[in-house]
Short mmCIF file of C-alpha atoms and ligand atoms in Angstrom, two decimals:
data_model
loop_
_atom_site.label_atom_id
_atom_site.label_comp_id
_atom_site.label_asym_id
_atom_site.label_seq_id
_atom_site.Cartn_x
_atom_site.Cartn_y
_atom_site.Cartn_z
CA UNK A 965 138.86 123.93 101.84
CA UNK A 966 140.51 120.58 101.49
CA UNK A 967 136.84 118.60 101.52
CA UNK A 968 135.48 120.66 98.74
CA UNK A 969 138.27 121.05 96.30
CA UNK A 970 137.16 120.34 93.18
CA UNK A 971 139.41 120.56 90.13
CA UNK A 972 138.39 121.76 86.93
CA UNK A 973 141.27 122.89 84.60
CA UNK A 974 144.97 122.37 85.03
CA UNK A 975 147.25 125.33 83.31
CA UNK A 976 150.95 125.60 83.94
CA UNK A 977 153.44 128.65 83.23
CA UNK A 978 156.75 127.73 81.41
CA UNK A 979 159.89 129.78 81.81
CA UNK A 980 158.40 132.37 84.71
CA UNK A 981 161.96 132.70 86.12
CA UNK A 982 165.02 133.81 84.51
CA UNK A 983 167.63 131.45 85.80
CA UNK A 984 165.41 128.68 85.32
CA UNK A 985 164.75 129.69 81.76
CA UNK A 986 168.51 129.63 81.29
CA UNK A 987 169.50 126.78 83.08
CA UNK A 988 167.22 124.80 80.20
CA UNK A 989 168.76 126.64 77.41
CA UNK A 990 165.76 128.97 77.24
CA UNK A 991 165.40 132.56 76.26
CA UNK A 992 163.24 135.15 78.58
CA UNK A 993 159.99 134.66 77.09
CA UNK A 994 158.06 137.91 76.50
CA UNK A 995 154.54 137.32 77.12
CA UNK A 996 153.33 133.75 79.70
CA UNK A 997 154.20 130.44 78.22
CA UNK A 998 151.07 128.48 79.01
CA UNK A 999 150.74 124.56 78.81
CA UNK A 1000 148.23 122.57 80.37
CA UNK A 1001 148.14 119.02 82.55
CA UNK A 1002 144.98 116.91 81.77
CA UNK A 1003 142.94 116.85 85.35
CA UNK A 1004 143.15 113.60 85.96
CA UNK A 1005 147.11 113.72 86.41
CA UNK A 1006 146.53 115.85 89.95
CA UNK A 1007 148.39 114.09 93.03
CA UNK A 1008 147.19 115.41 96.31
CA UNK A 1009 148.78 111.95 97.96
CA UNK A 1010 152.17 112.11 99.74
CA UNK A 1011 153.48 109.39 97.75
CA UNK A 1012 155.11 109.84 93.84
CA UNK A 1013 155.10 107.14 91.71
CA UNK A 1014 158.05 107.35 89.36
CA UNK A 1015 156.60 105.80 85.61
CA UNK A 1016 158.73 103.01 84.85
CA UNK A 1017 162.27 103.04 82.98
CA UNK A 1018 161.48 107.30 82.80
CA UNK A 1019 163.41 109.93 84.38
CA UNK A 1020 161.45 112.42 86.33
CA UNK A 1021 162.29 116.00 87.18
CA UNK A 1022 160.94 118.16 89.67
CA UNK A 1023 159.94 121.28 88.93
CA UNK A 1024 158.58 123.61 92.46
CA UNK A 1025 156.07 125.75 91.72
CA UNK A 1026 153.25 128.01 93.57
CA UNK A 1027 150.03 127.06 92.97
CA UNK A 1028 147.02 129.12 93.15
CA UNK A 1029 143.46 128.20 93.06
CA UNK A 1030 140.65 129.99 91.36
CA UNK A 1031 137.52 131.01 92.97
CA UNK A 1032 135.18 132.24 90.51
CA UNK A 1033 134.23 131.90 86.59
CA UNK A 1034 135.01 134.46 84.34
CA UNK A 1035 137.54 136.54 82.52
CA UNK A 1036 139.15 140.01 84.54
CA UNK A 1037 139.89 142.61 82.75
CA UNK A 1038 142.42 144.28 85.01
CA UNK A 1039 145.44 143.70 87.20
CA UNK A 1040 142.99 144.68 90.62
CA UNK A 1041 139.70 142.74 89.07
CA UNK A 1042 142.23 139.52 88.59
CA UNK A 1043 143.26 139.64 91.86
CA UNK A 1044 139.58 138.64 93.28
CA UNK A 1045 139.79 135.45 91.04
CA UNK A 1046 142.16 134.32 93.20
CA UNK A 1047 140.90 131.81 96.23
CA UNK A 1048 144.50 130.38 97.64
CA UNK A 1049 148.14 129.63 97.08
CA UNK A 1050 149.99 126.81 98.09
CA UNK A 1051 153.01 124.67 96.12
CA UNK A 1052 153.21 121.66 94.17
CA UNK A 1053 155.42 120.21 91.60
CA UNK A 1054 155.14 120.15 87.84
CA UNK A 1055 156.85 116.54 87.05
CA UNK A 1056 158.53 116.85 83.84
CA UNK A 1057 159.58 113.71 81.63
CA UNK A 1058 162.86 115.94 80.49
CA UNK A 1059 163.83 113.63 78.11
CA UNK A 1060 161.33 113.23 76.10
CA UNK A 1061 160.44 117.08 76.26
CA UNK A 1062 163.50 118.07 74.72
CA UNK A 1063 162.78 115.30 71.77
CA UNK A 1064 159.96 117.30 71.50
CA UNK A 1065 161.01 120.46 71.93
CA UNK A 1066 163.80 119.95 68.90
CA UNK A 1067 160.83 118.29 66.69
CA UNK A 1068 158.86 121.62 67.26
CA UNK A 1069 155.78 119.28 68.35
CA UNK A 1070 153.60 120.12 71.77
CA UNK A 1071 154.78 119.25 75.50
CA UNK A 1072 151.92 117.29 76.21
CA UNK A 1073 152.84 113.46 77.12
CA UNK A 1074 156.30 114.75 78.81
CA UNK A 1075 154.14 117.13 80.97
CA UNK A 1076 150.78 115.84 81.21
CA UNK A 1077 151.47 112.32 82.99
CA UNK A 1078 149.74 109.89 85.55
CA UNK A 1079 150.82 111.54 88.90
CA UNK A 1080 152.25 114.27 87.28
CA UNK A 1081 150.69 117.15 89.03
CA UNK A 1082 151.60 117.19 92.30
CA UNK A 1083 149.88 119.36 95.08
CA UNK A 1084 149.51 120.29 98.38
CA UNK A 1085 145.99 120.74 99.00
CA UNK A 1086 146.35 122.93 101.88
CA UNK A 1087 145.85 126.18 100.28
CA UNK A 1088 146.41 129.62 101.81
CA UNK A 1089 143.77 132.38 101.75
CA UNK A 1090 144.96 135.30 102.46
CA UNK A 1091 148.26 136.80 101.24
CA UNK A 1092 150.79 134.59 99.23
CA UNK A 1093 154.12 133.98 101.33
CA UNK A 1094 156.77 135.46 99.59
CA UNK A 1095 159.44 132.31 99.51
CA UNK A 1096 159.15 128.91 98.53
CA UNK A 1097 161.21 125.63 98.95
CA UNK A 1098 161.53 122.10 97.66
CA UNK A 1099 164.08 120.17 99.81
CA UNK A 1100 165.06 116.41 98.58
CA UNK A 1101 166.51 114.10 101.74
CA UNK A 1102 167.02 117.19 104.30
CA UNK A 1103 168.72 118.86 101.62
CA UNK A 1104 167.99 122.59 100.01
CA UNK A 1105 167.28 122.00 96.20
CA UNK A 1106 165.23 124.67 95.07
CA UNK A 1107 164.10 128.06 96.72
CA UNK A 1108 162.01 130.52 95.09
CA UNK A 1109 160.65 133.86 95.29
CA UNK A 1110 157.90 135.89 94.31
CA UNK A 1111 160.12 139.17 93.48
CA UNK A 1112 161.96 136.88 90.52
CA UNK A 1113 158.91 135.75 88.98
CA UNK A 1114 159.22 137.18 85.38
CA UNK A 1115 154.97 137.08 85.02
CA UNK A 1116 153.05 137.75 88.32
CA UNK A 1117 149.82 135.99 89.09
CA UNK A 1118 147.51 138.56 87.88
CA UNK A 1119 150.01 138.95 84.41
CA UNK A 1120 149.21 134.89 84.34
CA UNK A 1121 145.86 135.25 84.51
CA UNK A 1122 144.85 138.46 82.11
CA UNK A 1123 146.74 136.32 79.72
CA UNK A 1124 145.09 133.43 80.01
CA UNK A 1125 142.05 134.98 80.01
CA UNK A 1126 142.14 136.47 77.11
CA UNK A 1127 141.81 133.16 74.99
CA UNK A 1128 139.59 130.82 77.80
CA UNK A 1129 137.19 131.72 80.66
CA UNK A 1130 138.74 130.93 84.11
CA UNK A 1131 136.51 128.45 86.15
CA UNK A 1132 136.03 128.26 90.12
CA UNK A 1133 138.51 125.07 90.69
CA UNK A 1134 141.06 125.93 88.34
CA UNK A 1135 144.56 125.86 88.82
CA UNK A 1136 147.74 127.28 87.67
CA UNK A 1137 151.08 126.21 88.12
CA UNK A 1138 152.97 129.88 88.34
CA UNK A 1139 156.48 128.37 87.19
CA UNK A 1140 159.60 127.35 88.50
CA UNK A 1141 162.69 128.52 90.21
CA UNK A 1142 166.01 127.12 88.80
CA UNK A 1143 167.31 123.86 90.30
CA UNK A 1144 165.26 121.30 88.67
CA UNK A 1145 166.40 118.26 88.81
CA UNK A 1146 165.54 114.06 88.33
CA UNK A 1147 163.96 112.39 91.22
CA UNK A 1148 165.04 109.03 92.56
CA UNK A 1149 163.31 106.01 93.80
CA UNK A 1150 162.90 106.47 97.73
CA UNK A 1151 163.70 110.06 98.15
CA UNK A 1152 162.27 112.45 101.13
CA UNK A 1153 160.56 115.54 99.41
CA UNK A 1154 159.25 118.28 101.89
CA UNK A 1155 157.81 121.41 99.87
CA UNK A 1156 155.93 124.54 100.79
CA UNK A 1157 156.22 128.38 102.02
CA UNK A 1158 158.91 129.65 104.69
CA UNK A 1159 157.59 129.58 107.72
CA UNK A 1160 154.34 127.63 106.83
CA UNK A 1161 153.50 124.38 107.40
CA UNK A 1162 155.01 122.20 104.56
CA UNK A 1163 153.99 119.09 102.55
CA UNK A 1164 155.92 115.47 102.58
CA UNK A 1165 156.07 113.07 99.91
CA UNK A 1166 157.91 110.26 99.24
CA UNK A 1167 159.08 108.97 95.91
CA UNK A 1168 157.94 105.15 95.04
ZN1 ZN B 87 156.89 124.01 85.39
#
């Protein structure tokens, strides 16, 4: 799958887990918060390049890959839209999105960042794993799992679908677990499902 992964739209789900939601301040959120990451920000590499003078968060997330066009109309007809799952990280300028947050003005340059979309391109096809981790320097930072995900993936996708057409090479960033946190200059990320192969990265 790796060779022929073409990306086409970037969407991300905000606020997906309760103690995340709260550990920003947030209230539960009664239908998906959806934001989007401009294309070209995807990182497949295993290197993150921290912008300069900016603190970065990480923010774990599942990832799942579309694999047709079109809008479903039902829980069972969304899940056949979906092609894999794997894990990335939505990179988060926190800063600057709580400037914007408090001036009621869109997410966009403290989400949608060079690099900022970080992904393992090693998808899995068949059923999604149930956990997920994100450990920084051999340490546990963040652990997630499906059963606390406030919207599940075919929730995500009715919604979505109701305003845009999903496209074969989509992807959607399901949301993160609580534990965010800033990254720092030479740490040892390792990311993926329990008992799966996992992704490393190093930040630059
Ligand atoms: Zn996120």
């Amino acid at each position: 799958m790796k060779e022929n992964l073409k990306i086409e739209n970037i969407y991300c789900v905000g606020r997906n887990f309760e103690k995340h939601a709260k550990e920003l301040g947030n209230k539960v959120p009664q239908t998906p918060l959806i934001f989007q990451k401009s294309t070209s920000t995807l990182n497949t590499k295993n290197k993150i390049e921290i912008p300069k003078n900016k603190t970065i968060e990480h923010e774990l997330e599942i990832v799942i890959l579309i694999g047709k066009d079109g809008s479903p109309k039902t829980h069972k007809e969304a899940t056949t839209f979906i092609s894999g799952f794997s894990t990335g990280l939505d990179l988060t300028d926190r800063k600057l999105q709580e400037e914007l947050k408090k001036k009621g003005l869109p997410w966009f340059p403290a989400k949608s960042f060079k690099g900022s979309a970080v992904l393992d391109t090693n998808f899995i096809t068949f059923e999604c794993p149930k956990e997920f981790f994100l450990t920084i320097n051999q340490k546990t930072r963040q652990v997630g799992n499906l059963k606390d995900m406030i919207f599940s993936f075919e929730s995500i996708l009715l919604h979505i679908s109701k305003t845009v057409n999903l496209k074969k090479g989509d992807l959607i960033f399901t949301g993160t677990p609580d534990g965010v946190g800033p990254l720092v200059k030479g740490d040892q990320i390792e990311m993926g499902f329990k008992d799966h192969p996992s992704k490393k990265l190093i930040v630059i």
